[in-house]
Coordinates of C-alpha atoms and ligand atoms in Angstrom, one line a residue:
M1 CA 40.3 -10.7 -3.1
A2 CA 37.9 -10.4 -0.6
K3 CA 38.2 -10.0 2.9
T4 CA 35.9 -10.5 5.8
Q5 CA 35.2 -8.2 8.5
H6 CA 32.9 -8.3 11.7
Q7 CA 30.8 -5.2 12.1
F8 CA 27.7 -4.3 14.1
V9 CA 24.7 -3.5 11.9
C10 CA 21.6 -1.9 13.1
Q11 CA 18.5 -3.9 12.2
E12 CA 16.5 -0.8 12.1
C13 CA 18.3 1.2 9.7
G14 CA 21.1 -0.7 8.2
A15 CA 23.9 1.7 9.6
W16 CA 27.4 0.0 10.1
Y17 CA 29.4 0.6 13.3
S18 CA 33.0 -1.0 14.4
K19 CA 31.9 -1.1 18.0
W20 CA 28.7 -2.4 19.6
N21 CA 26.6 0.3 21.1
G22 CA 23.0 0.5 23.0
K23 CA 21.8 3.0 20.7
C24 CA 22.1 3.5 17.0
E25 CA 23.5 7.0 16.4
T26 CA 22.0 7.2 12.8
C27 CA 18.5 6.3 13.8
G28 CA 18.4 6.4 17.3
A29 CA 16.9 2.9 18.0
W30 CA 18.0 0.8 21.1
N31 CA 19.4 -2.6 21.1
S32 CA 18.9 -2.8 17.4
M33 CA 22.8 -3.9 16.7
V34 CA 23.6 -7.3 15.6
E35 CA 27.1 -8.4 14.8
E36 CA 27.4 -9.2 11.0
A37 CA 30.3 -10.5 8.9
I38 CA 30.6 -8.1 6.1
T39 CA 32.6 -9.2 3.1
Q40 CA 34.5 -6.3 1.4
H41 CA 36.0 -6.6 -2.0
E42 CA 39.1 -4.8 -2.8
S43 CA 38.6 -2.1 -4.9
V44 CA 39.1 -2.9 -8.6
R45 CA 42.4 -1.4 -10.2
H46 CA 41.6 1.1 -12.7
R47 CA 41.9 -0.6 -16.0
K48 CA 42.1 0.7 -19.5
K49 CA 38.8 -0.4 -21.1
D50 CA 36.9 0.6 -24.4
L51 CA 34.4 3.1 -23.7
T52 CA 33.3 4.2 -27.1
T53 CA 29.7 2.3 -26.7
F54 CA 29.5 3.7 -23.2
F55 CA 26.5 6.3 -24.3
S56 CA 23.7 5.4 -26.2
T57 CA 20.5 7.3 -27.4
L58 CA 16.9 7.4 -26.1
E59 CA 15.4 6.1 -29.3
N60 CA 14.4 2.2 -29.3
S61 CA 17.2 0.1 -30.7
D62 CA 17.0 -3.3 -32.3
N63 CA 18.7 -4.8 -29.4
D64 CA 15.9 -4.0 -27.3
S65 CA 14.0 -7.3 -26.3
P66 CA 10.3 -7.0 -27.2
L67 CA 9.5 -8.1 -23.7
D68 CA 10.6 -4.8 -22.3
R69 CA 7.5 -3.1 -23.6
S70 CA 4.8 -5.6 -22.9
R71 CA 3.5 -6.0 -19.4
V72 CA 2.5 -9.5 -17.8
L73 CA -1.2 -9.6 -16.9
T74 CA -1.9 -11.9 -14.0
H75 CA -5.7 -11.4 -14.9
I76 CA -6.5 -10.9 -11.2
T77 CA -7.5 -7.3 -12.1
E78 CA -7.1 -5.7 -8.8
F79 CA -3.6 -6.9 -8.5
D80 CA -2.8 -5.7 -12.1
R81 CA -4.2 -2.3 -11.5
V82 CA -2.4 -1.9 -8.3
C83 CA 0.9 -3.0 -10.1
G84 CA 0.2 -0.4 -12.6
G85 CA -1.3 -2.1 -15.3
G86 CA 0.5 -5.3 -15.3
L87 CA 3.8 -6.6 -14.3
V88 CA 6.9 -5.2 -16.0
P89 CA 9.3 -8.0 -17.0
G90 CA 12.7 -7.9 -15.0
S91 CA 11.1 -5.8 -12.1
V92 CA 11.0 -6.8 -8.3
I93 CA 8.0 -6.1 -6.3
L94 CA 7.8 -6.3 -2.6
V95 CA 4.6 -7.4 -0.8
G96 CA 4.5 -6.6 2.8
G97 CA 2.0 -6.9 5.3
D98 CA 1.3 -8.0 8.9
P99 CA 1.7 -11.9 9.6
G100 CA -1.7 -13.6 8.9
I101 CA -3.0 -10.8 6.9
G102 CA -3.2 -13.0 3.5
K103 CA 0.1 -12.4 1.5
S104 CA 0.9 -16.1 0.8
T105 CA -2.9 -16.6 -0.2
L106 CA -2.9 -13.5 -2.4
L107 CA 0.4 -14.6 -4.1
L108 CA -0.8 -18.4 -4.4
Q109 CA -3.9 -17.1 -6.1
V110 CA -1.9 -14.6 -8.5
V111 CA 0.5 -17.4 -9.4
A112 CA -2.1 -20.2 -10.1
E113 CA -3.9 -17.6 -12.3
L114 CA -0.9 -16.7 -14.2
S115 CA 0.3 -20.3 -14.6
K116 CA -2.7 -21.1 -16.7
N117 CA -0.7 -19.7 -19.8
S118 CA 3.0 -18.9 -18.4
I119 CA 5.6 -20.5 -16.5
C120 CA 5.7 -19.4 -12.7
A121 CA 7.2 -20.6 -9.4
Y122 CA 6.4 -20.4 -5.7
V123 CA 9.3 -20.6 -3.4
S124 CA 8.3 -20.8 0.2
G125 CA 10.6 -20.6 3.1
E126 CA 8.2 -20.4 5.8
E127 CA 6.1 -23.4 5.0
A128 CA 6.6 -27.0 4.0
L129 CA 5.3 -28.2 0.8
T130 CA 2.4 -30.2 2.5
Q131 CA 1.1 -27.0 4.1
L132 CA 1.2 -25.3 0.8
R133 CA -0.7 -28.0 -0.8
L134 CA -3.3 -27.9 1.7
R135 CA -3.6 -24.2 1.3
A136 CA -3.8 -24.9 -2.6
E137 CA -6.7 -27.4 -2.0
R138 CA -8.8 -24.9 0.2
L139 CA -8.1 -22.1 -2.4
R140 CA -9.4 -24.7 -5.3
V141 CA -6.0 -23.9 -7.1
N142 CA -4.3 -27.3 -6.4
K143 CA -4.5 -28.3 -10.2
A144 CA -2.7 -25.0 -11.2
A145 CA 0.8 -25.8 -13.2
V146 CA 3.0 -23.8 -10.6
H147 CA 6.5 -24.8 -10.0
M148 CA 6.5 -25.1 -6.2
A149 CA 9.4 -25.3 -3.8
A150 CA 10.2 -25.3 0.0
S151 CA 13.7 -23.8 0.5
T152 CA 15.8 -21.2 2.0
Q153 CA 18.7 -21.5 0.3
L154 CA 18.8 -18.6 -2.3
H155 CA 21.8 -19.9 -4.5
D156 CA 19.8 -23.0 -4.9
I157 CA 16.7 -21.3 -5.7
L158 CA 18.4 -18.9 -8.2
E159 CA 20.1 -22.2 -9.9
A160 CA 16.7 -23.7 -10.2
L161 CA 15.0 -20.7 -11.6
K162 CA 17.7 -20.5 -14.3
N163 CA 16.6 -23.9 -15.3
L164 CA 13.2 -23.0 -15.9
A165 CA 12.7 -22.0 -19.8
D166 CA 10.6 -18.8 -20.2
L167 CA 9.8 -18.0 -16.8
K168 CA 7.7 -15.3 -16.2
L169 CA 7.2 -14.9 -12.4
A170 CA 8.9 -16.2 -9.3
I171 CA 7.3 -15.7 -5.8
I172 CA 9.9 -15.7 -2.8
D173 CA 7.9 -16.1 0.6
S174 CA 9.5 -14.2 2.6
I175 CA 12.8 -12.6 2.0
Q176 CA 13.5 -12.6 5.4
T177 CA 13.7 -16.6 5.4
M178 CA 16.1 -16.5 2.6
S179 CA 20.0 -16.8 3.1
V180 CA 23.1 -17.0 0.9
S181 CA 26.3 -18.9 2.2
T182 CA 28.7 -16.4 1.3
I183 CA 27.3 -14.3 4.2
E184 CA 27.7 -15.5 7.8
S185 CA 25.1 -13.7 9.6
A186 CA 21.3 -15.4 10.2
A187 CA 18.5 -15.3 7.8
G188 CA 16.5 -12.2 8.3
T189 CA 19.5 -10.0 9.3
V190 CA 20.3 -6.9 7.3
S191 CA 23.2 -8.2 5.6
Q192 CA 21.4 -11.3 4.4
V193 CA 18.2 -9.6 3.4
R194 CA 20.3 -7.1 1.6
A195 CA 22.5 -9.4 -0.2
C196 CA 19.6 -12.1 -1.2
T197 CA 17.5 -8.8 -2.6
Q198 CA 20.5 -7.8 -4.6
E199 CA 21.0 -11.4 -6.1
L200 CA 17.4 -11.7 -6.9
I201 CA 17.2 -8.1 -8.4
A202 CA 20.2 -9.0 -10.8
A203 CA 18.7 -12.3 -11.9
A204 CA 15.3 -10.8 -12.7
K205 CA 17.0 -8.2 -14.9
K206 CA 19.3 -10.6 -16.4
Q207 CA 16.6 -13.3 -17.3
G208 CA 13.5 -10.8 -17.6
Y209 CA 11.3 -12.6 -15.3
V210 CA 9.4 -10.7 -12.4
V211 CA 10.1 -11.4 -8.8
I212 CA 7.5 -10.8 -6.2
L213 CA 9.2 -10.8 -2.5
V214 CA 7.0 -11.1 0.5
G215 CA 8.2 -9.0 3.4
H216 CA 7.4 -9.3 7.0
V217 CA 6.2 -6.1 8.5
T218 CA 7.4 -5.2 12.1
K219 CA 5.2 -3.8 15.2
E220 CA 6.1 -0.5 14.0
G221 CA 4.5 -1.2 10.6
V222 CA 7.2 -1.0 8.5
I223 CA 9.0 -4.0 6.5
A224 CA 11.3 -5.7 8.6
G225 CA 15.1 -5.2 8.0
P226 CA 16.3 -2.1 6.9
R227 CA 14.6 0.8 4.8
V228 CA 17.1 0.1 1.9
L229 CA 15.1 -2.9 0.8
E230 CA 12.2 -0.6 -0.1
H231 CA 14.7 1.4 -2.0
M232 CA 16.3 -1.3 -3.9
V233 CA 13.2 -2.8 -5.5
D234 CA 11.1 -1.2 -8.1
T235 CA 7.5 -1.4 -6.5
V236 CA 6.3 -1.7 -3.0
L237 CA 2.9 -2.9 -2.1
Y238 CA 1.4 -3.1 1.4
F239 CA -1.4 -5.6 2.0
E240 CA -3.4 -4.2 5.0
G241 CA -6.8 -4.7 6.6
E242 CA -8.4 -4.7 9.9
R243 CA -8.5 -7.8 12.0
N244 CA -12.4 -7.4 12.4
Y245 CA -13.4 -7.1 8.8
D246 CA -12.9 -9.4 6.1
Y247 CA -11.8 -7.0 3.4
R248 CA -8.3 -6.4 2.6
I249 CA -6.5 -3.5 0.9
L250 CA -3.4 -3.9 -1.6
R251 CA -1.9 -0.5 -1.8
S252 CA 1.1 0.5 -3.9
V253 CA 3.5 2.9 -1.9
K254 CA 6.3 3.0 -4.3
N255 CA 6.0 2.2 -8.0
R256 CA 8.9 2.9 -10.8
F257 CA 6.4 1.8 -13.6
G258 CA 3.0 3.2 -12.5
A259 CA 1.0 5.4 -10.1
T260 CA 1.1 5.2 -6.4
D261 CA -1.8 5.4 -3.9
E262 CA -3.6 2.8 -6.1
I263 CA -5.7 0.4 -4.2
G264 CA -7.2 -3.1 -4.7
V265 CA -10.0 -4.3 -2.8
F266 CA -10.2 -8.1 -1.9
A267 CA -12.5 -9.8 0.4
M268 CA -11.1 -12.9 2.4
G269 CA -13.2 -15.9 2.8
D270 CA -12.6 -19.7 3.4
Q271 CA -11.7 -20.0 -0.3
G272 CA -9.3 -17.3 -0.4
L273 CA -9.7 -13.6 -1.6
T274 CA -12.1 -12.5 -4.0
E275 CA -12.0 -9.1 -5.8
V276 CA -14.3 -6.3 -4.8
S277 CA -15.1 -4.4 -7.9
N278 CA -17.4 -1.9 -6.4
P279 CA -15.8 -1.0 -3.2
S280 CA -18.1 1.9 -2.3
E281 CA -21.0 -0.8 -2.1
L282 CA -19.0 -2.8 0.7
F283 CA -18.2 0.5 2.7
L284 CA -21.8 1.8 2.5
A285 CA -23.6 -1.6 3.3
N286 CA -24.2 -0.7 6.8
H287 CA -24.9 3.2 6.0
Q288 CA -28.5 4.3 7.6
N289 CA -30.2 7.5 6.3
E290 CA -31.7 10.0 8.6
V291 CA -29.2 9.2 11.5
S292 CA -27.6 12.4 12.7
G293 CA -23.8 12.5 12.8
T294 CA -23.0 10.7 9.6
A295 CA -22.0 12.2 6.3
I296 CA -20.8 10.4 3.1
F297 CA -17.6 11.3 1.7
A298 CA -16.9 10.8 -2.3
G299 CA -13.1 10.2 -2.1
I300 CA -10.6 9.2 -4.5
E301 CA -7.9 6.2 -3.8
G302 CA -5.5 6.2 -6.5
T303 CA -7.4 6.4 -9.9
R304 CA -10.5 5.2 -8.3
P305 CA -13.7 6.9 -6.7
I306 CA -14.9 5.3 -3.4
L307 CA -17.7 6.4 -1.2
L308 CA -17.2 6.2 2.6
E309 CA -19.2 7.1 5.6
I310 CA -17.7 9.7 8.1
Q311 CA -19.2 9.3 11.7
A312 CA -19.2 11.9 14.3
L313 CA -20.3 11.9 17.8
V314 CA -20.4 14.8 20.1
A315 CA -21.2 14.3 23.5
P316 CA -21.1 16.4 26.8
S317 CA -17.6 16.0 28.5
Y318 CA -16.8 15.9 32.2
L319 CA -13.2 16.1 31.6
A320 CA -11.1 19.0 32.2
S321 CA -9.8 18.9 28.8
P322 CA -12.4 17.2 26.6
R323 CA -11.5 14.3 24.3
R324 CA -10.9 14.7 20.7
T325 CA -10.5 11.1 19.2
A326 CA -10.4 10.3 15.4
V327 CA -9.9 6.9 13.9
G328 CA -9.1 6.6 10.1
W329 CA -8.5 10.5 10.0
D330 CA -5.6 12.8 11.1
S331 CA -6.4 14.2 14.7
N332 CA -4.7 17.5 13.7
R333 CA -6.9 18.1 10.8
L334 CA -10.0 17.1 12.9
S335 CA -8.7 20.0 15.5
M336 CA -8.2 22.3 12.5
I337 CA -11.9 21.7 11.2
L338 CA -13.4 22.0 14.7
A339 CA -11.2 25.5 15.2
V340 CA -12.7 26.7 12.0
L341 CA -16.2 25.7 12.9
E342 CA -16.0 27.7 16.0
A343 CA -13.9 30.8 14.8
R344 CA -15.9 31.3 11.3
C345 CA -19.6 29.7 12.0
G346 CA -20.1 30.3 15.7
L347 CA -20.5 26.8 16.7
S348 CA -19.3 26.0 20.0
F349 CA -17.7 22.3 20.7
G350 CA -16.1 23.6 24.0
N351 CA -17.1 21.5 26.8
R352 CA -17.7 18.4 24.5
D353 CA -16.2 15.1 23.8
I354 CA -15.6 14.4 20.2
Y355 CA -15.3 11.4 18.5
L356 CA -14.8 10.8 14.5
N357 CA -14.7 7.6 12.8
V358 CA -14.3 6.3 9.2
A359 CA -16.9 3.6 8.9
G360 CA -15.5 0.3 7.8
G361 CA -12.0 0.9 9.3
L362 CA -10.5 2.6 6.3
K363 CA -8.0 5.5 6.6
I364 CA -8.5 8.7 4.8
T365 CA -5.6 11.2 4.1
E366 CA -7.3 13.4 1.6
P367 CA -8.0 16.9 2.7
A368 CA -10.9 16.6 0.4
A369 CA -12.6 14.6 3.2
D370 CA -12.8 18.3 5.4
L371 CA -16.4 19.1 4.1
A372 CA -17.6 15.6 4.9
V373 CA -15.9 15.9 8.4
A374 CA -17.5 19.4 8.7
A375 CA -20.9 17.9 7.7
A376 CA -20.9 14.9 10.2
L377 CA -19.7 17.5 13.2
I378 CA -22.3 19.9 12.5
S379 CA -25.0 17.2 12.0
A380 CA -23.9 15.7 15.4
L381 CA -23.8 18.8 17.2
K382 CA -27.2 19.9 16.1
N383 CA -28.5 16.1 16.4
K384 CA -30.1 16.7 12.8
P385 CA -29.5 14.1 10.1
V386 CA -27.7 15.7 6.7
P387 CA -30.0 15.8 3.6
N388 CA -31.2 12.6 2.3
S389 CA -29.2 11.0 -0.3
S390 CA -26.2 13.5 -0.1
I391 CA -22.4 13.5 -0.5
Y392 CA -19.7 15.8 0.4
F393 CA -16.2 16.7 -1.0
G394 CA -14.0 19.9 -0.5
E395 CA -11.0 21.0 1.3
I396 CA -11.7 23.5 4.1
G397 CA -9.2 26.4 4.6
L398 CA -8.5 28.5 7.7
T399 CA -10.7 31.2 6.5
G400 CA -13.7 28.9 6.2
E401 CA -13.5 28.9 2.6
V402 CA -14.2 25.5 0.6
R403 CA -11.7 24.7 -1.9
P404 CA -11.7 22.9 -5.0
V405 CA -10.3 19.4 -5.3
S406 CA -9.1 17.3 -8.0
H407 CA -11.4 14.6 -9.8
S408 CA -14.7 16.0 -9.0
E409 CA -16.3 14.3 -12.1
L410 CA -15.2 11.1 -11.1
R411 CA -16.5 11.5 -7.4
L412 CA -20.0 12.8 -8.9
K413 CA -20.1 9.9 -11.4
E414 CA -19.7 7.3 -8.5
A415 CA -22.3 9.0 -6.3
E416 CA -24.5 9.1 -9.2
K417 CA -23.9 5.3 -9.8
L418 CA -24.9 4.4 -6.1
G419 CA -28.1 6.3 -6.3
F420 CA -26.9 9.7 -4.4
T421 CA -28.9 12.7 -5.5
Q422 CA -27.4 15.7 -3.9
A423 CA -23.6 16.6 -3.9
Y424 CA -22.1 19.4 -1.6
C425 CA -18.7 20.7 -3.1
A426 CA -16.7 23.3 -3.7
T427 CA -16.5 24.8 -7.3
I428 CA -15.8 22.2 -10.0
S429 CA -12.6 23.1 -12.0
S430 CA -13.1 20.6 -14.6
R431 CA -13.7 21.7 -18.3
K432 CA -16.2 24.3 -18.4
G433 CA -17.9 23.2 -15.2
T434 CA -20.5 21.4 -16.7
I435 CA -21.2 18.0 -15.4
K436 CA -24.0 15.8 -17.0
G437 CA -25.8 13.7 -14.9
S438 CA -28.6 13.3 -12.4
V439 CA -26.6 14.4 -9.4
N440 CA -27.8 17.8 -8.1
T441 CA -24.8 19.9 -7.1
H442 CA -24.8 22.5 -4.2
I443 CA -21.5 24.7 -4.8
L444 CA -20.4 26.3 -1.7
K445 CA -17.9 28.9 -1.3
Y446 CA -17.7 28.7 2.7
V447 CA -18.7 26.3 5.3
L448 CA -21.0 28.3 6.9
E449 CA -23.3 27.7 4.1
L450 CA -23.7 24.0 5.2
I451 CA -25.5 25.0 8.3
Ligands
ADP1 N1 -8.8 -23.1 7.1 C1 -9.0 -22.0 6.9 N2 -10.1 -21.2 6.7 C2 -10.5 -20.0 6.3 N3 -9.6 -19.1 6.4 C3 -8.4 -19.3 6.7 C4 -7.9 -20.8 6.9 N4 -6.7 -20.6 7.2 C5 -6.3 -19.5 6.9 N5 -7.1 -18.7 6.5 C6 -7.1 -17.3 6.3 O1 -6.0 -16.9 5.9 C7 -5.3 -15.9 6.4 C8 -3.7 -16.3 6.5 O2 -3.5 -15.9 5.3 P1 -1.9 -16.1 4.8 O3 -1.8 -16.1 3.4 O4 -1.2 -17.2 5.5 O5 -1.1 -14.9 5.7 P2 0.5 -14.3 5.6 O6 1.0 -14.9 4.5 O7 0.3 -12.9 5.3 O8 1.0 -14.6 6.7 C9 -5.5 -16.3 8.1 O9 -5.6 -15.0 8.7 C10 -7.1 -16.6 7.6 O10 -7.8 -15.5 7.5
MG2 MG1 2.7 -16.3 4.7
ZN3 ZN1 19.9 2.6 13.2

């Protein structure tokens, strides 16, 4: 027997309360509570069961389905790579991103490509079939053999998916529009999102198809509904980009079957998304040599090297406390590097405003960018361009030492590929320290050596 109870659920964190409160005690959010009907199943009586086959071994068993070991390739290379080298049958992937960023476009292209040799379905709760067809025409995929549907009733959808023999991939756009009739609350509430996701996960595991869920992102930049959604699924991808640029980045933030922090780069055009196989070229397209205050950072995103331009501007300040602004880079880290340059290199940034920008709107989190940031700052302060055709990488410590970073070889190779000839970096900790190639490496021990 199941009994239904009404409870108040925080839509931010998913905590349950018996009474309404203005503020959630668990996460501190205000006005986040919505009354929802929760169905609780009475605890199952303890029964005597045969548990002799409860445990098994790690070795492969003849009962394993051969599917379990082969990944499904969509042949959209950037997408496959971000997923960890293809899709794992029976897994559930959540794709989050701002409205209008291109989630539906991306997934329609993915499903169209995969449907060339596999059975695929795309169910939209957001758009009508006519709208979907118009988009497909614009993306020139309207001839693809995708099973399209517009519905928000999850139980209907699951039933229909069950009838598609040999289904490989089902897209649900978006999870916030789906609902099950067993729960009273509206679509998009925590209970609905949670229940729908649970049923989709169970169906995917049971029938061995991949489910991709689209998730909306709130103003705060997290996937709407509770964080639990991210815990439930196998893989979480974010699709991001700046409004003013036409490139988009697909980033993996959680992956049970692959590396995280992997990125895929796409360019958005009238005919949809095209893959950008050499992102460095894109990000350096507007780079000018011989301008002071810029330095090229050889970074790593996931498993891939990427060259980015760091720009710094140092200007006299008329403010009591001068401005320190960083775009695309952590401002605490900027303060630290400024302090090191002042204390260890005798430079003075005292009464100057400082702006730091990663060109192209990308965000860098790698400490390896410290050296490039320092080079751009010094160049801006001295109003002298950095040496021509040079790249920088290395972490800076508080004593002013330049510390080695991972993947030096990859970084140098990318620099070489794009025609750079000088590299300023920390000791290279790779095998034997010998790097073949035409890039002339200047190994720095202290950041002072940059000046
Ligand atoms: N007719 C069009 N021509 C060119 N680009 C379009 C057109 N319609 C939509 N787009 C692009 O597609 C984007 C919307 O993508 P969509 O996949 O619907 O986003 P999401 O599903 O993330 O909300 C728009 O922001 C725009 O860049
Ligand atoms: Mg959409
Ligand atoms: Zn809460």
